[in-house]
């Protein structure tokens, strides 16, 4: 809770790592709290609607790479808050202790990702806050605040899984322009994100089965209801498989997917479940 209320990004990341350490040492007990509807954020960057974000420049110029690293740092900062929001929001839901162990570990890794990217920005003489950022990422949290299965479907299994699809190409492009250091950071994040998707899937499946539900069917229903738009192929099937995420969950939701000879279209959405696909701008390896 204190982390969600911390606006300074460096302090938020450092507090995340220390809290996770205390949690792992058994020095923390699970309390019950209602997290804020929006976590505290610094005055900069200014947050803009996705449509108003400038097109990212090519990676060949330092300015283009700063824009990419800044966009990714913003995603990771959101990911830190998403991790702690999940822990706090569902602390009273009677979940097993392992659930909280897993998501505390995820939040701490998101903090490391933010710090890696912020460090790389500093190598370019830049810092988080220098550029505008996308103000759509918290919508996934808001739209799924009262439904744990929807939260798990949309955050780790749509957004983080989308990060697996786009990160290898971004890392390869960075390498092609000679920025091996930034590429190495992206590959490190990528390896962790495979685990985050795997944690998401494991808990999603387990919670569905505990309620006598068929996980893939629930996934389809929640994503159609709570996520705006189709999933965007091509999928990184190899990385998704490494996370234990089977294709029959996500393939039927892909843009252009065909079911019984007709395109699969999402049913009308319920109010409150209207977030965008955050890979548009920027990509989302959270
Ligand atoms: Fe993540
Ligand atoms: Fe991350």
Coordinates of C-alpha atoms and ligand atoms in Angstrom, one line a residue:
X1 CA 0.0 0.0 0.0
X2 CA 2.8 2.4 0.9
X3 CA 4.4 1.6 -2.4
X4 CA 1.3 2.4 -4.3
X5 CA 1.2 5.7 -2.5
X6 CA 4.8 6.5 -3.4
X7 CA 5.1 8.8 -6.3
X8 CA 8.8 8.9 -6.8
X9 CA 9.7 6.1 -9.3
X10 CA 13.1 5.3 -7.9
X11 CA 11.7 5.1 -4.3
X12 CA 8.8 3.0 -5.5
X13 CA 11.2 0.5 -7.1
X14 CA 13.6 0.4 -4.1
X15 CA 10.7 0.0 -1.7
X16 CA 9.4 -2.9 -3.8
X17 CA 12.7 -4.7 -3.6
X18 CA 13.0 -4.2 0.2
X19 CA 9.4 -5.3 0.8
X20 CA 9.9 -8.4 -1.2
X21 CA 13.0 -9.2 0.7
X22 CA 11.2 -8.7 4.0
X23 CA 8.3 -10.9 2.7
X24 CA 10.7 -13.7 1.7
X25 CA 12.3 -13.6 5.1
X26 CA 9.0 -14.0 6.8
X27 CA 9.2 -10.5 8.3
X28 CA 5.8 -9.4 6.8
X29 CA 2.3 -10.7 7.4
X30 CA -0.5 -10.2 4.9
X31 CA -2.7 -7.4 6.0
X32 CA -5.9 -6.3 4.4
X33 CA -6.2 -3.0 2.6
X34 CA -8.1 -1.3 -0.1
X35 CA -5.6 0.0 -2.7
X36 CA -6.1 3.4 -4.3
X37 CA -8.0 3.5 -7.5
X38 CA -4.9 5.1 -9.1
X39 CA -1.4 4.7 -7.7
X40 CA 0.7 7.8 -6.9
X41 CA 2.9 9.0 -9.8
X42 CA 5.5 11.7 -10.2
X43 CA 4.6 15.0 -11.8
X44 CA 6.6 14.0 -14.9
X45 CA 6.2 12.4 -17.3
X46 CA 3.0 14.0 -18.4
X47 CA 0.4 11.3 -19.2
X48 CA -1.4 11.6 -22.5
X49 CA -4.2 9.6 -24.2
X50 CA -2.7 6.9 -26.4
X51 CA -3.8 8.6 -29.6
X52 CA -1.8 11.7 -28.7
X53 CA 1.5 9.9 -28.3
X54 CA 4.1 10.7 -30.9
X55 CA 5.2 7.9 -33.2
X56 CA 8.3 6.3 -31.9
X57 CA 11.4 7.1 -33.9
X58 CA 13.7 4.6 -35.5
X59 CA 16.1 2.9 -33.1
X60 CA 19.2 4.0 -35.1
X61 CA 19.4 7.4 -33.4
X62 CA 20.1 7.8 -29.7
X63 CA 16.9 9.8 -29.5
X64 CA 14.9 6.9 -30.9
X65 CA 16.4 4.5 -28.3
X66 CA 15.8 6.9 -25.5
X67 CA 12.1 7.1 -26.6
X68 CA 11.9 3.3 -26.6
X69 CA 13.7 2.9 -23.2
X70 CA 11.4 5.6 -21.8
X71 CA 8.3 3.9 -23.0
X72 CA 9.4 0.5 -21.6
X73 CA 10.4 2.1 -18.2
X74 CA 6.9 3.6 -18.1
X75 CA 5.4 0.1 -18.7
X76 CA 7.6 -1.4 -15.9
X77 CA 6.6 1.3 -13.5
X78 CA 3.0 0.4 -14.2
X79 CA 3.9 -3.2 -13.8
X80 CA 5.3 -2.6 -10.3
X81 CA 2.0 -1.0 -9.3
X82 CA -0.1 -3.7 -11.0
X83 CA 1.9 -6.3 -8.9
X84 CA 1.2 -4.6 -5.6
X85 CA -2.3 -3.7 -6.5
X86 CA -3.0 -7.4 -7.1
X87 CA -1.5 -8.3 -3.7
X88 CA -3.4 -5.6 -1.8
X89 CA -6.7 -5.8 -3.6
X90 CA -7.1 -9.5 -3.3
X91 CA -5.5 -9.9 0.2
X92 CA -8.9 -10.6 1.7
X93 CA -10.0 -13.2 -0.9
X94 CA -8.9 -16.3 1.1
X95 CA -6.2 -17.2 -1.4
X96 CA -3.3 -19.5 -0.6
X97 CA -0.1 -18.0 0.7
X98 CA 1.7 -19.2 -2.5
X99 CA -0.4 -16.7 -4.5
X100 CA 1.1 -13.8 -2.6
X101 CA 4.6 -15.2 -2.6
X102 CA 4.4 -15.4 -6.4
X103 CA 3.1 -11.9 -7.0
X104 CA 5.4 -10.3 -4.5
X105 CA 8.3 -11.9 -6.4
X106 CA 6.8 -10.6 -9.7
X107 CA 6.5 -7.0 -8.3
X108 CA 10.1 -7.1 -7.2
X109 CA 11.2 -8.2 -10.6
X110 CA 9.2 -5.4 -12.2
X111 CA 11.1 -3.1 -9.9
X112 CA 14.4 -4.5 -11.2
X113 CA 13.2 -4.0 -14.8
X114 CA 12.4 -0.4 -14.1
X115 CA 15.8 0.2 -12.5
X116 CA 17.6 -1.5 -15.4
X117 CA 15.8 0.7 -17.9
X118 CA 16.2 3.9 -15.8
X119 CA 20.0 3.1 -15.6
X120 CA 20.2 2.7 -19.3
X121 CA 18.4 5.9 -19.9
X122 CA 21.0 7.6 -17.6
X123 CA 23.7 6.2 -19.9
X124 CA 22.1 8.3 -22.7
X125 CA 21.9 11.4 -20.4
X126 CA 18.2 10.9 -20.0
X127 CA 15.8 10.0 -17.2
X128 CA 12.4 8.7 -16.7
X129 CA 10.0 11.7 -16.9
X130 CA 11.8 13.5 -19.7
X131 CA 9.2 12.4 -22.3
X132 CA 5.5 12.1 -22.3
X133 CA 4.0 8.7 -21.5
X134 CA 0.9 6.8 -22.4
X135 CA -2.0 7.1 -20.0
X136 CA -3.8 3.9 -20.9
X137 CA -1.9 1.3 -18.9
X138 CA -3.8 1.6 -15.7
X139 CA -7.1 1.0 -17.4
X140 CA -6.5 -2.7 -17.3
X141 CA -6.3 -2.5 -13.5
X142 CA -9.4 -0.3 -13.2
X143 CA -11.4 -2.5 -15.6
X144 CA -10.7 -5.6 -13.6
X145 CA -10.6 -4.3 -10.1
X146 CA -13.4 -6.5 -8.8
X147 CA -12.7 -9.7 -10.7
X148 CA -9.5 -11.6 -10.0
X149 CA -10.0 -14.0 -13.0
X150 CA -10.4 -11.0 -15.3
X151 CA -7.3 -9.3 -13.8
X152 CA -5.2 -12.5 -14.4
X153 CA -6.6 -13.0 -17.9
X154 CA -6.0 -9.4 -19.0
X155 CA -2.7 -8.4 -17.2
X156 CA -0.4 -11.4 -17.3
X157 CA -2.1 -13.4 -20.0
X158 CA -2.9 -10.7 -22.5
X159 CA -0.6 -7.8 -21.7
X160 CA 2.5 -9.6 -20.4
X161 CA 2.1 -12.3 -23.0
X162 CA 2.0 -9.6 -25.7
X163 CA 5.4 -8.5 -24.4
X164 CA 6.8 -11.9 -25.2
X165 CA 5.6 -11.5 -28.8
X166 CA 7.3 -8.2 -29.4
X167 CA 10.4 -8.1 -27.2
X168 CA 12.7 -10.5 -29.3
X169 CA 12.3 -8.3 -32.4
X170 CA 13.0 -5.1 -30.4
X171 CA 16.1 -6.7 -28.9
X172 CA 17.3 -7.9 -32.4
X173 CA 16.7 -4.4 -33.8
X174 CA 18.8 -2.8 -31.0
X175 CA 21.6 -5.3 -31.7
X176 CA 21.4 -4.5 -35.4
X177 CA 22.1 -0.8 -34.6
X178 CA 24.9 -1.7 -32.3
X179 CA 23.2 -1.2 -29.0
X180 CA 24.1 -4.6 -27.4
X181 CA 23.7 -3.2 -23.9
X182 CA 20.0 -2.1 -24.3
X183 CA 19.4 -5.4 -26.1
X184 CA 20.8 -7.4 -23.2
X185 CA 18.4 -5.6 -20.8
X186 CA 15.4 -6.4 -23.0
X187 CA 16.5 -10.1 -23.1
X188 CA 16.8 -10.2 -19.4
X189 CA 13.4 -8.7 -19.0
X190 CA 12.0 -11.2 -21.5
X191 CA 13.3 -14.2 -19.5
X192 CA 11.6 -12.9 -16.4
X193 CA 8.4 -12.1 -18.3
X194 CA 8.1 -15.7 -19.4
X195 CA 7.9 -16.6 -15.7
X196 CA 5.3 -13.9 -15.1
X197 CA 3.1 -15.3 -17.7
X198 CA 3.6 -18.8 -16.3
X199 CA 2.7 -17.6 -12.8
X200 CA -0.4 -15.9 -14.2
X201 CA -1.5 -19.0 -16.0
X202 CA -0.9 -21.3 -13.1
X203 CA -3.1 -19.2 -10.8
X204 CA -5.7 -18.6 -13.4
X205 CA -6.1 -22.3 -14.1
X206 CA -6.0 -23.2 -10.4
X207 CA -8.6 -20.7 -9.4
X208 CA -10.9 -21.7 -12.3
X209 CA -10.6 -25.4 -11.5
X210 CA -11.3 -24.6 -7.8
X211 CA -14.6 -23.1 -8.9
X212 CA -15.4 -26.0 -11.3
X213 CA -14.8 -23.8 -14.4
X214 CA -13.1 -24.6 -17.6
X215 CA -10.0 -22.3 -17.7
X216 CA -9.8 -21.8 -21.5
X217 CA -13.5 -21.0 -21.7
X218 CA -13.3 -18.5 -18.9
X219 CA -10.2 -16.9 -20.5
X220 CA -12.2 -16.4 -23.7
X221 CA -15.1 -14.9 -21.9
X222 CA -13.1 -12.6 -19.7
X223 CA -10.9 -11.3 -22.5
X224 CA -13.8 -10.7 -24.8
X225 CA -15.7 -8.8 -22.1
X226 CA -12.8 -6.9 -20.4
X227 CA -10.3 -6.3 -23.2
X228 CA -10.9 -4.0 -26.0
X229 CA -10.0 -5.5 -29.4
X230 CA -8.7 -8.8 -30.6
X231 CA -5.3 -10.2 -29.7
X232 CA -2.7 -9.3 -32.2
X233 CA -0.8 -12.0 -34.0
X234 CA 1.8 -13.2 -34.8
X235 CA 2.2 -14.8 -31.4
X236 CA 5.5 -16.0 -30.0
X237 CA 4.3 -19.5 -29.6
X238 CA 7.7 -20.7 -28.4
X239 CA 7.9 -18.3 -25.5
X240 CA 4.2 -18.7 -24.7
X241 CA 4.7 -22.5 -24.6
X242 CA 7.8 -22.0 -22.4
X243 CA 5.4 -20.3 -20.0
X244 CA 3.0 -23.2 -20.3
X245 CA 0.4 -21.1 -22.1
X246 CA -1.4 -23.3 -24.7
X247 CA -2.4 -21.9 -28.1
X248 CA -6.0 -22.9 -27.7
X249 CA -6.4 -20.2 -25.0
X250 CA -5.2 -17.3 -27.2
X251 CA -5.6 -18.3 -30.9
X252 CA -9.4 -18.1 -31.0
X253 CA -9.1 -14.5 -29.8
X254 CA -6.7 -13.4 -32.5
X255 CA -7.5 -10.7 -35.0
X256 CA -8.8 -12.5 -38.0
X257 CA -9.3 -15.8 -36.3
X258 CA -11.9 -17.9 -38.0
X259 CA -14.5 -20.0 -36.1
X260 CA -17.0 -22.1 -38.0
X261 CA -16.1 -20.3 -41.2
X262 CA -16.8 -16.8 -39.8
X263 CA -14.5 -14.2 -38.2
X264 CA -14.6 -14.3 -34.5
X265 CA -15.9 -11.0 -33.2
X266 CA -16.0 -9.8 -29.7
X267 CA -19.5 -9.4 -28.2
X268 CA -20.5 -5.9 -27.0
X269 CA -18.5 -4.9 -24.0
X270 CA -19.9 -4.3 -20.5
X271 CA -19.3 -0.9 -19.2
X272 CA -16.1 -0.7 -17.1
X273 CA -14.2 -3.2 -19.2
X274 CA -12.9 -1.0 -22.0
X275 CA -9.1 -0.9 -22.0
X276 CA -7.0 -0.8 -25.2
X277 CA -4.4 -3.2 -26.3
X278 CA -1.3 -1.5 -24.9
X279 CA 1.2 -2.9 -27.4
X280 CA 0.1 -0.2 -29.9
X281 CA 2.0 2.5 -28.2
X282 CA 4.1 1.4 -26.5
X283 CA 4.8 -2.4 -26.6
X284 CA 4.1 -4.1 -23.3
X285 CA 6.7 -6.4 -21.8
X286 CA 5.5 -5.6 -18.3
Ligands
LIG1 FE1 6.0 -8.8 -15.8
LIG2 FE1 8.6 -6.4 -16.3

